[in-house]
Amino acid sequence: MAEHAVGLVPGAEPAAVRVDRTEDDVAVAVRVALGWPAPVREAAAEVRRSVVDEVERITGYRVRSVAVTVAELRTAPRTRVG
């Protein structure tokens, strides 16, 4: 679910996800790749919001934290002219 939530953010791709669950809440850590150029701080905040919203909506667990690590910035492939 957390991986799916990352994929809902335009330009973000999940690289790794870790979830630690207690009885009634979860902590999530995600590593993501972002398209470049991207406003990294804003994209990380959007990933965080998406993960919280989707995990809480689907599971009913409260998300106590989401740690987002930008592991890679990817440029769009260049097209050859000519």
N, CA, C and O atoms as a CHARMM CRD file, in Angstrom:
* protein
*
  328
    1    1 MET  N      0.81900  -1.18300   0.00000 PROA 1      0.00000
    2    1 MET  CA     0.00000   0.00000   0.00000 PROA 1      0.00000
    3    1 MET  C      0.86400   1.24700   0.00000 PROA 1      0.00000
    4    1 MET  O      0.57900   2.20000  -0.72600 PROA 1      0.00000
    5    2 ALA  N      1.91700   1.25200   0.80600 PROA 2      0.00000
    6    2 ALA  CA     2.79800   2.41600   0.84400 PROA 2      0.00000
    7    2 ALA  C      3.50000   2.59000  -0.49900 PROA 2      0.00000
    8    2 ALA  O      3.66600   3.71300  -0.97600 PROA 2      0.00000
    9    3 GLU  N      3.90900   1.48700  -1.10400 PROA 3      0.00000
   10    3 GLU  CA     4.54900   1.54400  -2.41100 PROA 3      0.00000
   11    3 GLU  C      3.58000   2.10600  -3.44900 PROA 3      0.00000
   12    3 GLU  O      3.95600   2.94600  -4.26700 PROA 3      0.00000
   13    4 HSD  N      2.35300   1.64800  -3.41300 PROA 4      0.00000
   14    4 HSD  CA     1.31400   2.15900  -4.30900 PROA 4      0.00000
   15    4 HSD  C      1.13100   3.65700  -4.09500 PROA 4      0.00000
   16    4 HSD  O      1.01300   4.41000  -5.06200 PROA 4      0.00000
   17    5 ALA  N      1.10500   4.09500  -2.84100 PROA 5      0.00000
   18    5 ALA  CA     0.90700   5.50600  -2.51600 PROA 5      0.00000
   19    5 ALA  C      2.02700   6.37100  -3.08000 PROA 5      0.00000
   20    5 ALA  O      1.77300   7.48400  -3.54000 PROA 5      0.00000
   21    6 VAL  N      3.26100   5.87500  -3.05200 PROA 6      0.00000
   22    6 VAL  CA     4.37800   6.62400  -3.64000 PROA 6      0.00000
   23    6 VAL  C      4.14400   6.79300  -5.13900 PROA 6      0.00000
   24    6 VAL  O      4.35500   7.87200  -5.69100 PROA 6      0.00000
   25    7 GLY  N      3.71100   5.72600  -5.78500 PROA 7      0.00000
   26    7 GLY  CA     3.47100   5.76300  -7.22400 PROA 7      0.00000
   27    7 GLY  C      2.35800   6.71100  -7.64500 PROA 7      0.00000
   28    7 GLY  O      2.26600   7.05900  -8.82200 PROA 7      0.00000
   29    8 LEU  N      1.52000   7.13200  -6.72100 PROA 8      0.00000
   30    8 LEU  CA     0.45600   8.08900  -7.03500 PROA 8      0.00000
   31    8 LEU  C      0.98500   9.51500  -7.18200 PROA 8      0.00000
   32    8 LEU  O      0.29000  10.38300  -7.71000 PROA 8      0.00000
   33    9 VAL  N      2.18700   9.75500  -6.72600 PROA 9      0.00000
   34    9 VAL  CA     2.78700  11.09500  -6.80700 PROA 9      0.00000
   35    9 VAL  C      3.50200  11.21600  -8.15300 PROA 9      0.00000
   36    9 VAL  O      4.40900  10.43500  -8.43800 PROA 9      0.00000
   37   10 PRO  N      3.10600  12.18800  -8.98500 PROA 10     0.00000
   38   10 PRO  CA     3.74400  12.34600 -10.29500 PROA 10     0.00000
   39   10 PRO  C      5.26300  12.50100 -10.17700 PROA 10     0.00000
   40   10 PRO  O      5.75500  13.32100  -9.40200 PROA 10     0.00000
   41   11 GLY  N      5.99200  11.70500 -10.95400 PROA 11     0.00000
   42   11 GLY  CA     7.44700  11.78200 -10.97700 PROA 11     0.00000
   43   11 GLY  C      8.15000  10.99700  -9.88800 PROA 11     0.00000
   44   11 GLY  O      9.38000  10.96800  -9.85500 PROA 11     0.00000
   45   12 ALA  N      7.39800  10.35400  -8.98800 PROA 12     0.00000
   46   12 ALA  CA     8.02000   9.59200  -7.89700 PROA 12     0.00000
   47   12 ALA  C      7.87700   8.09500  -8.16200 PROA 12     0.00000
   48   12 ALA  O      6.81900   7.61700  -8.57200 PROA 12     0.00000
   49   13 GLU  N      8.96100   7.37400  -7.91900 PROA 13     0.00000
   50   13 GLU  CA     8.95300   5.91200  -8.04100 PROA 13     0.00000
   51   13 GLU  C      9.49400   5.31500  -6.75200 PROA 13     0.00000
   52   13 GLU  O     10.53100   5.75300  -6.25300 PROA 13     0.00000
   53   14 PRO  N      8.79500   4.30900  -6.20100 PROA 14     0.00000
   54   14 PRO  CA     9.30800   3.69400  -4.97600 PROA 14     0.00000
   55   14 PRO  C     10.56700   2.88300  -5.25900 PROA 14     0.00000
   56   14 PRO  O     10.62600   2.15300  -6.24800 PROA 14     0.00000
   57   15 ALA  N     11.56900   3.00500  -4.39900 PROA 15     0.00000
   58   15 ALA  CA    12.78000   2.19900  -4.51000 PROA 15     0.00000
   59   15 ALA  C     12.80000   1.13500  -3.41800 PROA 15     0.00000
   60   15 ALA  O     13.25300   0.01500  -3.65400 PROA 15     0.00000
   61   16 ALA  N     12.31400   1.47300  -2.23300 PROA 16     0.00000
   62   16 ALA  CA    12.23900   0.52400  -1.11600 PROA 16     0.00000
   63   16 ALA  C     11.25000   1.06500  -0.09500 PROA 16     0.00000
   64   16 ALA  O     11.10600   2.27600   0.07700 PROA 16     0.00000
   65   17 VAL  N     10.57500   0.14500   0.57500 PROA 17     0.00000
   66   17 VAL  CA     9.59500   0.52900   1.59800 PROA 17     0.00000
   67   17 VAL  C      9.79000  -0.36800   2.81700 PROA 17     0.00000
   68   17 VAL  O      9.96200  -1.58000   2.68500 PROA 17     0.00000
   69   18 ARG  N      9.76200   0.23900   4.00400 PROA 18     0.00000
   70   18 ARG  CA     9.80500  -0.53100   5.24600 PROA 18     0.00000
   71   18 ARG  C      8.67000  -0.03200   6.13800 PROA 18     0.00000
   72   18 ARG  O      8.46600   1.17200   6.29400 PROA 18     0.00000
   73   19 VAL  N      7.93800  -0.98000   6.72000 PROA 19     0.00000
   74   19 VAL  CA     6.83200  -0.62700   7.60100 PROA 19     0.00000
   75   19 VAL  C      7.04100  -1.33300   8.93800 PROA 19     0.00000
   76   19 VAL  O      7.25200  -2.54500   8.98700 PROA 19     0.00000
   77   20 ASP  N      6.97900  -0.56100  10.01500 PROA 20     0.00000
   78   20 ASP  CA     7.04200  -1.11100  11.36900 PROA 20     0.00000
   79   20 ASP  C      5.68000  -0.88800  12.00300 PROA 20     0.00000
   80   20 ASP  O      5.21200   0.24600  12.10400 PROA 20     0.00000
   81   21 ARG  N      5.04000  -1.98400  12.43300 PROA 21     0.00000
   82   21 ARG  CA     3.67600  -1.90200  12.96500 PROA 21     0.00000
   83   21 ARG  C      3.64900  -2.24500  14.44000 PROA 21     0.00000
   84   21 ARG  O      4.32100  -3.17500  14.88600 PROA 21     0.00000
   85   22 THR  N      2.86800  -1.49000  15.19100 PROA 22     0.00000
   86   22 THR  CA     2.55500  -1.84700  16.56200 PROA 22     0.00000
   87   22 THR  C      1.09300  -2.28400  16.54600 PROA 22     0.00000
   88   22 THR  O      0.54000  -2.54700  15.47800 PROA 22     0.00000
   89   23 GLU  N      0.47000  -2.36400  17.70200 PROA 23     0.00000
   90   23 GLU  CA    -0.92300  -2.81300  17.72400 PROA 23     0.00000
   91   23 GLU  C     -1.86500  -1.92200  16.94300 PROA 23     0.00000
   92   23 GLU  O     -2.76500  -2.41600  16.26400 PROA 23     0.00000
   93   24 ASP  N     -1.67200  -0.61000  17.03000 PROA 24     0.00000
   94   24 ASP  CA    -2.65700   0.26800  16.40700 PROA 24     0.00000
   95   24 ASP  C     -2.07900   1.39100  15.55800 PROA 24     0.00000
   96   24 ASP  O     -2.81000   2.29700  15.15700 PROA 24     0.00000
   97   25 ASP  N     -0.76400   1.34800  15.27300 PROA 25     0.00000
   98   25 ASP  CA    -0.22500   2.35000  14.36000 PROA 25     0.00000
   99   25 ASP  C      0.98500   1.79500  13.61400 PROA 25     0.00000
  100   25 ASP  O      1.48800   0.71600  13.92800 PROA 25     0.00000
  101   26 VAL  N      1.44000   2.56000  12.61800 PROA 26     0.00000
  102   26 VAL  CA     2.57300   2.13900  11.79700 PROA 26     0.00000
  103   26 VAL  C      3.53300   3.30400  11.59900 PROA 26     0.00000
  104   26 VAL  O      3.14100   4.47100  11.61700 PROA 26     0.00000
  105   27 ALA  N      4.79100   2.95600  11.41000 PROA 27     0.00000
  106   27 ALA  CA     5.82200   3.90100  10.97800 PROA 27     0.00000
  107   27 ALA  C      6.30700   3.39300   9.62900 PROA 27     0.00000
  108   27 ALA  O      6.57300   2.20200   9.46400 PROA 27     0.00000
  109   28 VAL  N      6.41800   4.28300   8.68100 PROA 28     0.00000
  110   28 VAL  CA     6.78800   3.90400   7.32100 PROA 28     0.00000
  111   28 VAL  C      8.07000   4.63100   6.93400 PROA 28     0.00000
  112   28 VAL  O      8.23500   5.81500   7.22900 PROA 28     0.00000
  113   29 ALA  N      8.97300   3.91800   6.27600 PROA 29     0.00000
  114   29 ALA  CA    10.17600   4.52200   5.70100 PROA 29     0.00000
  115   29 ALA  C     10.18800   4.16700   4.22200 PROA 29     0.00000
  116   29 ALA  O     10.08900   2.99500   3.85900 PROA 29     0.00000
  117   30 VAL  N     10.30800   5.17200   3.37700 PROA 30     0.00000
  118   30 VAL  CA    10.32900   4.93300   1.93000 PROA 30     0.00000
  119   30 VAL  C     11.56300   5.57700   1.31800 PROA 30     0.00000
  120   30 VAL  O     11.96600   6.67600   1.69900 PROA 30     0.00000
  121   31 ARG  N     12.14300   4.87900   0.37700 PROA 31     0.00000
  122   31 ARG  CA    13.21200   5.42600  -0.47300 PROA 31     0.00000
  123   31 ARG  C     12.58500   5.59900  -1.83900 PROA 31     0.00000
  124   31 ARG  O     11.92900   4.69300  -2.35300 PROA 31     0.00000
  125   32 VAL  N     12.79000   6.76900  -2.42300 PROA 32     0.00000
  126   32 VAL  CA    12.14900   7.06800  -3.69800 PROA 32     0.00000
  127   32 VAL  C     13.15000   7.60500  -4.71000 PROA 32     0.00000
  128   32 VAL  O     14.19700   8.14800  -4.35700 PROA 32     0.00000
  129   33 ALA  N     12.79900   7.43700  -5.96500 PROA 33     0.00000
  130   33 ALA  CA    13.49900   8.09100  -7.07100 PROA 33     0.00000
  131   33 ALA  C     12.54800   9.16200  -7.59000 PROA 33     0.00000
  132   33 ALA  O     11.34600   8.93000  -7.72100 PROA 33     0.00000
  133   34 LEU  N     13.09400  10.33000  -7.88000 PROA 34     0.00000
  134   34 LEU  CA    12.28800  11.43200  -8.40600 PROA 34     0.00000
  135   34 LEU  C     12.79900  11.82800  -9.78100 PROA 34     0.00000
  136   34 LEU  O     13.98900  11.72300 -10.07500 PROA 34     0.00000
  137   35 GLY  N     11.87500  12.28500 -10.61500 PROA 35     0.00000
  138   35 GLY  CA    12.26900  12.83000 -11.90600 PROA 35     0.00000
  139   35 GLY  C     12.95000  14.16600 -11.70400 PROA 35     0.00000
  140   35 GLY  O     12.55700  14.94400 -10.83500 PROA 35     0.00000
  141   36 TRP  N     13.98500  14.44100 -12.51400 PROA 36     0.00000
  142   36 TRP  CA    14.71100  15.69900 -12.41900 PROA 36     0.00000
  143   36 TRP  C     14.38500  16.54000 -13.62300 PROA 36     0.00000
  144   36 TRP  O     14.32600  15.97300 -14.71500 PROA 36     0.00000
  145   37 PRO  N     14.17300  17.79800 -13.53900 PROA 37     0.00000
  146   37 PRO  CA    14.23700  18.58900 -12.32300 PROA 37     0.00000
  147   37 PRO  C     12.93200  18.46800 -11.54600 PROA 37     0.00000
  148   37 PRO  O     11.84800  18.46800 -12.13000 PROA 37     0.00000
  149   38 ALA  N     13.04300  18.36700 -10.26400 PROA 38     0.00000
  150   38 ALA  CA    11.86400  18.26800  -9.40200 PROA 38     0.00000
  151   38 ALA  C     12.11900  19.11200  -8.16100 PROA 38     0.00000
  152   38 ALA  O     13.25100  19.17500  -7.68000 PROA 38     0.00000
  153   39 PRO  N     11.09700  19.75200  -7.64400 PROA 39     0.00000
  154   39 PRO  CA    11.25700  20.44200  -6.36800 PROA 39     0.00000
  155   39 PRO  C     11.28900  19.37800  -5.26400 PROA 39     0.00000
  156   39 PRO  O     10.23900  18.93500  -4.79900 PROA 39     0.00000
  157   40 VAL  N     12.47100  18.97800  -4.85400 PROA 40     0.00000
  158   40 VAL  CA    12.65600  17.81300  -3.99500 PROA 40     0.00000
  159   40 VAL  C     11.88700  17.93300  -2.68300 PROA 40     0.00000
  160   40 VAL  O     11.20500  16.98900  -2.28300 PROA 40     0.00000
  161   41 ARG  N     11.98100  19.05300  -2.02300 PROA 41     0.00000
  162   41 ARG  CA    11.29900  19.21500  -0.73400 PROA 41     0.00000
  163   41 ARG  C      9.78700  19.07000  -0.89900 PROA 41     0.00000
  164   41 ARG  O      9.13200  18.39600  -0.10300 PROA 41     0.00000
  165   42 GLU  N      9.23800  19.70300  -1.93100 PROA 42     0.00000
  166   42 GLU  CA     7.79900  19.62700  -2.16500 PROA 42     0.00000
  167   42 GLU  C      7.36900  18.21200  -2.56200 PROA 42     0.00000
  168   42 GLU  O      6.32200  17.73200  -2.12800 PROA 42     0.00000
  169   43 ALA  N      8.18400  17.54700  -3.39100 PROA 43     0.00000
  170   43 ALA  CA     7.86400  16.17700  -3.81000 PROA 43     0.00000
  171   43 ALA  C      7.89800  15.22600  -2.61300 PROA 43     0.00000
  172   43 ALA  O      7.03900  14.35100  -2.49600 PROA 43     0.00000
  173   44 ALA  N      8.88000  15.38700  -1.72500 PROA 44     0.00000
  174   44 ALA  CA     8.95800  14.53100  -0.53900 PROA 44     0.00000
  175   44 ALA  C      7.74600  14.75200   0.36000 PROA 44     0.00000
  176   44 ALA  O      7.21400  13.79700   0.92500 PROA 44     0.00000
  177   45 ALA  N      7.30800  15.99600   0.49600 PROA 45     0.00000
  178   45 ALA  CA     6.11800  16.28600   1.30400 PROA 45     0.00000
  179   45 ALA  C      4.87400  15.66400   0.67500 PROA 45     0.00000
  180   45 ALA  O      4.00200  15.16600   1.38600 PROA 45     0.00000
  181   46 GLU  N      4.79000  15.69100  -0.64100 PROA 46     0.00000
  182   46 GLU  CA     3.64400  15.07800  -1.32700 PROA 46     0.00000
  183   46 GLU  C      3.65800  13.56400  -1.16400 PROA 46     0.00000
  184   46 GLU  O      2.60600  12.95200  -0.97900 PROA 46     0.00000
  185   47 VAL  N      4.84200  12.95000  -1.23300 PROA 47     0.00000
  186   47 VAL  CA     4.96400  11.50600  -0.99500 PROA 47     0.00000
  187   47 VAL  C      4.49900  11.18600   0.42500 PROA 47     0.00000
  188   47 VAL  O      3.74200  10.23800   0.63800 PROA 47     0.00000
  189   48 ARG  N      4.95100  11.97300   1.38400 PROA 48     0.00000
  190   48 ARG  CA     4.56800  11.75200   2.78800 PROA 48     0.00000
  191   48 ARG  C      3.04600  11.81400   2.94400 PROA 48     0.00000
  192   48 ARG  O      2.45200  10.93200   3.56300 PROA 48     0.00000
  193   49 ARG  N      2.41500  12.84900   2.38600 PROA 49     0.00000
  194   49 ARG  CA     0.94600  12.99700   2.47500 PROA 49     0.00000
  195   49 ARG  C      0.23500  11.81900   1.81900 PROA 49     0.00000
  196   49 ARG  O     -0.73300  11.29000   2.36600 PROA 49     0.00000
  197   50 SER  N      0.71300  11.41300   0.65300 PROA 50     0.00000
  198   50 SER  CA     0.08900  10.31400  -0.07400 PROA 50     0.00000
  199   50 SER  C      0.16300   9.01300   0.71600 PROA 50     0.00000
  200   50 SER  O     -0.81400   8.26700   0.78500 PROA 50     0.00000
  201   51 VAL  N      1.33000   8.73900   1.31500 PROA 51     0.00000
  202   51 VAL  CA     1.49700   7.51100   2.09900 PROA 51     0.00000
  203   51 VAL  C      0.55900   7.53000   3.30700 PROA 51     0.00000
  204   51 VAL  O     -0.12500   6.54200   3.57300 PROA 51     0.00000
  205   52 VAL  N      0.52100   8.63300   4.03100 PROA 52     0.00000
  206   52 VAL  CA    -0.36700   8.72500   5.19600 PROA 52     0.00000
  207   52 VAL  C     -1.81400   8.50800   4.76900 PROA 52     0.00000
  208   52 VAL  O     -2.52100   7.68900   5.35600 PROA 52     0.00000
  209   53 ASP  N     -2.25400   9.23800   3.75200 PROA 53     0.00000
  210   53 ASP  CA    -3.65400   9.15200   3.31600 PROA 53     0.00000
  211   53 ASP  C     -4.03800   7.74800   2.87700 PROA 53     0.00000
  212   53 ASP  O     -5.07700   7.23600   3.29500 PROA 53     0.00000
  213   54 GLU  N     -3.22600   7.12100   2.04700 PROA 54     0.00000
  214   54 GLU  CA    -3.56200   5.80700   1.50200 PROA 54     0.00000
  215   54 GLU  C     -3.48000   4.70800   2.55700 PROA 54     0.00000
  216   54 GLU  O     -4.37800   3.87000   2.64100 PROA 54     0.00000
  217   55 VAL  N     -2.42400   4.69800   3.35900 PROA 55     0.00000
  218   55 VAL  CA    -2.28300   3.64600   4.36600 PROA 55     0.00000
  219   55 VAL  C     -3.40600   3.74700   5.39500 PROA 55     0.00000
  220   55 VAL  O     -3.98900   2.73100   5.77300 PROA 55     0.00000
  221   56 GLU  N     -3.71500   4.96000   5.85100 PROA 56     0.00000
  222   56 GLU  CA    -4.79900   5.09800   6.82400 PROA 56     0.00000
  223   56 GLU  C     -6.15300   4.75000   6.20900 PROA 56     0.00000
  224   56 GLU  O     -6.98600   4.12400   6.86500 PROA 56     0.00000
  225   57 ARG  N     -6.37800   5.14700   4.96600 PROA 57     0.00000
  226   57 ARG  CA    -7.65100   4.86900   4.30600 PROA 57     0.00000
  227   57 ARG  C     -7.85200   3.36600   4.08900 PROA 57     0.00000
  228   57 ARG  O     -8.94100   2.84300   4.32500 PROA 57     0.00000
  229   58 ILE  N     -6.82300   2.68800   3.64800 PROA 58     0.00000
  230   58 ILE  CA    -6.95500   1.27600   3.29300 PROA 58     0.00000
  231   58 ILE  C     -6.90000   0.36500   4.51600 PROA 58     0.00000
  232   58 ILE  O     -7.64500  -0.61200   4.59600 PROA 58     0.00000
  233   59 THR  N     -6.02200   0.68000   5.46700 PROA 59     0.00000
  234   59 THR  CA    -5.81800  -0.25200   6.59500 PROA 59     0.00000
  235   59 THR  C     -6.56200   0.13800   7.86300 PROA 59     0.00000
  236   59 THR  O     -6.88500  -0.72400   8.68000 PROA 59     0.00000
  237   60 GLY  N     -6.83400   1.41200   8.03600 PROA 60     0.00000
  238   60 GLY  CA    -7.42700   1.87700   9.28000 PROA 60     0.00000
  239   60 GLY  C     -6.39700   2.11300  10.37100 PROA 60     0.00000
  240   60 GLY  O     -6.74200   2.61100  11.44300 PROA 60     0.00000
  241   61 TYR  N     -5.13100   1.76500  10.12100 PROA 61     0.00000
  242   61 TYR  CA    -4.06300   2.05100  11.08300 PROA 61     0.00000
  243   61 TYR  C     -3.70500   3.53100  11.03200 PROA 61     0.00000
  244   61 TYR  O     -3.75500   4.15000   9.96900 PROA 61     0.00000
  245   62 ARG  N     -3.34700   4.08900  12.16900 PROA 62     0.00000
  246   62 ARG  CA    -2.84300   5.46400  12.22100 PROA 62     0.00000
  247   62 ARG  C     -1.37100   5.42400  11.80800 PROA 62     0.00000
  248   62 ARG  O     -0.61500   4.57600  12.28100 PROA 62     0.00000
  249   63 VAL  N     -0.97400   6.32500  10.94100 PROA 63     0.00000
  250   63 VAL  CA     0.42800   6.42600  10.53000 PROA 63     0.00000
  251   63 VAL  C      1.09700   7.43900  11.45700 PROA 63     0.00000
  252   63 VAL  O      0.77500   8.62600  11.43000 PROA 63     0.00000
  253   64 ARG  N      2.02900   6.95800  12.27300 PROA 64     0.00000
  254   64 ARG  CA     2.66400   7.85900  13.23700 PROA 64     0.00000
  255   64 ARG  C      3.83300   8.61900  12.62700 PROA 64     0.00000
  256   64 ARG  O      4.17000   9.70800  13.09200 PROA 64     0.00000
  257   65 SER  N      4.45900   8.05900  11.58500 PROA 65     0.00000
  258   65 SER  CA     5.55300   8.77400  10.92500 PROA 65     0.00000
  259   65 SER  C      5.80300   8.19100   9.53900 PROA 65     0.00000
  260   65 SER  O      5.55400   7.01400   9.27800 PROA 65     0.00000
  261   66 VAL  N      6.30300   9.05400   8.66500 PROA 66     0.00000
  262   66 VAL  CA     6.74800   8.63200   7.34100 PROA 66     0.00000
  263   66 VAL  C      8.09400   9.29700   7.08600 PROA 66     0.00000
  264   66 VAL  O      8.18300  10.52200   7.00400 PROA 66     0.00000
  265   67 ALA  N      9.13100   8.49200   6.96300 PROA 67     0.00000
  266   67 ALA  CA    10.46200   8.99900   6.63500 PROA 67     0.00000
  267   67 ALA  C     10.67000   8.81400   5.13400 PROA 67     0.00000
  268   67 ALA  O     10.56600   7.70100   4.62100 PROA 67     0.00000
  269   68 VAL  N     10.96200   9.90100   4.44000 PROA 68     0.00000
  270   68 VAL  CA    11.16900   9.85400   2.99400 PROA 68     0.00000
  271   68 VAL  C     12.63300  10.15200   2.70000 PROA 68     0.00000
  272   68 VAL  O     13.16100  11.19000   3.09900 PROA 68     0.00000
  273   69 THR  N     13.27500   9.23400   2.00300 PROA 69     0.00000
  274   69 THR  CA    14.64900   9.42800   1.54800 PROA 69     0.00000
  275   69 THR  C     14.64100   9.46200   0.03400 PROA 69     0.00000
  276   69 THR  O     14.16900   8.52400  -0.61000 PROA 69     0.00000
  277   70 VAL  N     15.16200  10.53800  -0.53900 PROA 70     0.00000
  278   70 VAL  CA    15.28700  10.61100  -2.00100 PROA 70     0.00000
  279   70 VAL  C     16.59600   9.93100  -2.34900 PROA 70     0.00000
  280   70 VAL  O     17.67700  10.46000  -2.08900 PROA 70     0.00000
  281   71 ALA  N     16.48400   8.74900  -2.94300 PROA 71     0.00000
  282   71 ALA  CA    17.64900   7.92200  -3.22900 PROA 71     0.00000
  283   71 ALA  C     18.25500   8.20700  -4.59400 PROA 71     0.00000
  284   71 ALA  O     19.42000   7.89600  -4.84500 PROA 71     0.00000
  285   72 GLU  N     17.45100   8.80600  -5.48000 PROA 72     0.00000
  286   72 GLU  CA    17.93100   9.00600  -6.84300 PROA 72     0.00000
  287   72 GLU  C     17.12800  10.11000  -7.50900 PROA 72     0.00000
  288   72 GLU  O     15.92700  10.24600  -7.27700 PROA 72     0.00000
  289   73 LEU  N     17.80000  10.89200  -8.33400 PROA 73     0.00000
  290   73 LEU  CA    17.14000  11.86300  -9.20500 PROA 73     0.00000
  291   73 LEU  C     17.38300  11.39100 -10.62800 PROA 73     0.00000
  292   73 LEU  O     18.52700  11.21900 -11.05000 PROA 73     0.00000
  293   74 ARG  N     16.30400  11.18400 -11.35900 PROA 74     0.00000
  294   74 ARG  CA    16.41100  10.64000 -12.71700 PROA 74     0.00000
  295   74 ARG  C     16.05000  11.70400 -13.74000 PROA 74     0.00000
  296   74 ARG  O     15.05500  12.41600 -13.59800 PROA 74     0.00000
  297   75 THR  N     16.86900  11.79500 -14.76200 PROA 75     0.00000
  298   75 THR  CA    16.55500  12.70900 -15.85000 PROA 75     0.00000
  299   75 THR  C     15.77000  11.95800 -16.90500 PROA 75     0.00000
  300   75 THR  O     15.90700  10.74400 -17.05300 PROA 75     0.00000
  301   76 ALA  N     14.94800  12.69000 -17.63600 PROA 76     0.00000
  302   76 ALA  CA    14.21000  12.08500 -18.74300 PROA 76     0.00000
  303   76 ALA  C     15.20700  11.71400 -19.83300 PROA 76     0.00000
  304   76 ALA  O     16.17500  12.44000 -20.06100 PROA 76     0.00000
  305   77 PRO  N     14.98000  10.59100 -20.50900 PROA 77     0.00000
  306   77 PRO  CA    15.88700  10.21100 -21.59600 PROA 77     0.00000
  307   77 PRO  C     15.86900  11.27000 -22.68400 PROA 77     0.00000
  308   77 PRO  O     14.81100  11.78600 -23.04100 PROA 77     0.00000
  309   78 ARG  N     17.03100  11.58700 -23.20300 PROA 78     0.00000
  310   78 ARG  CA    17.12600  12.56100 -24.28700 PROA 78     0.00000
  311   78 ARG  C     16.77600  11.90800 -25.61100 PROA 78     0.00000
  312   78 ARG  O     17.13300  10.76000 -25.87500 PROA 78     0.00000
  313   79 THR  N     16.08200  12.65200 -26.42100 PROA 79     0.00000
  314   79 THR  CA    15.77700  12.14500 -27.76200 PROA 79     0.00000
  315   79 THR  C     16.81200  12.68900 -28.73200 PROA 79     0.00000
  316   79 THR  O     17.24400  13.83800 -28.62900 PROA 79     0.00000
  317   80 ARG  N     17.19100  11.86200 -29.64900 PROA 80     0.00000
  318   80 ARG  CA    18.18300  12.28000 -30.63500 PROA 80     0.00000
  319   80 ARG  C     17.48700  12.98900 -31.76900 PROA 80     0.00000
  320   80 ARG  O     16.43700  12.55700 -32.24300 PROA 80     0.00000
  321   81 VAL  N     18.07100  14.05600 -32.18700 PROA 81     0.00000
  322   81 VAL  CA    17.54300  14.83600 -33.30200 PROA 81     0.00000
  323   81 VAL  C     18.41200  14.57100 -34.50200 PROA 81     0.00000
  324   81 VAL  O     19.63900  14.65500 -34.44700 PROA 81     0.00000
  325   82 GLY  N     17.73800  14.24600 -35.59900 PROA 82     0.00000
  326   82 GLY  CA    18.45700  14.23700 -36.79800 PROA 82     0.00000
  327   82 GLY  C     18.86600  13.07300 -37.48000 PROA 82     0.00000
  328   82 GLY  O     19.49800  13.16300 -38.53300 PROA 82     0.00000
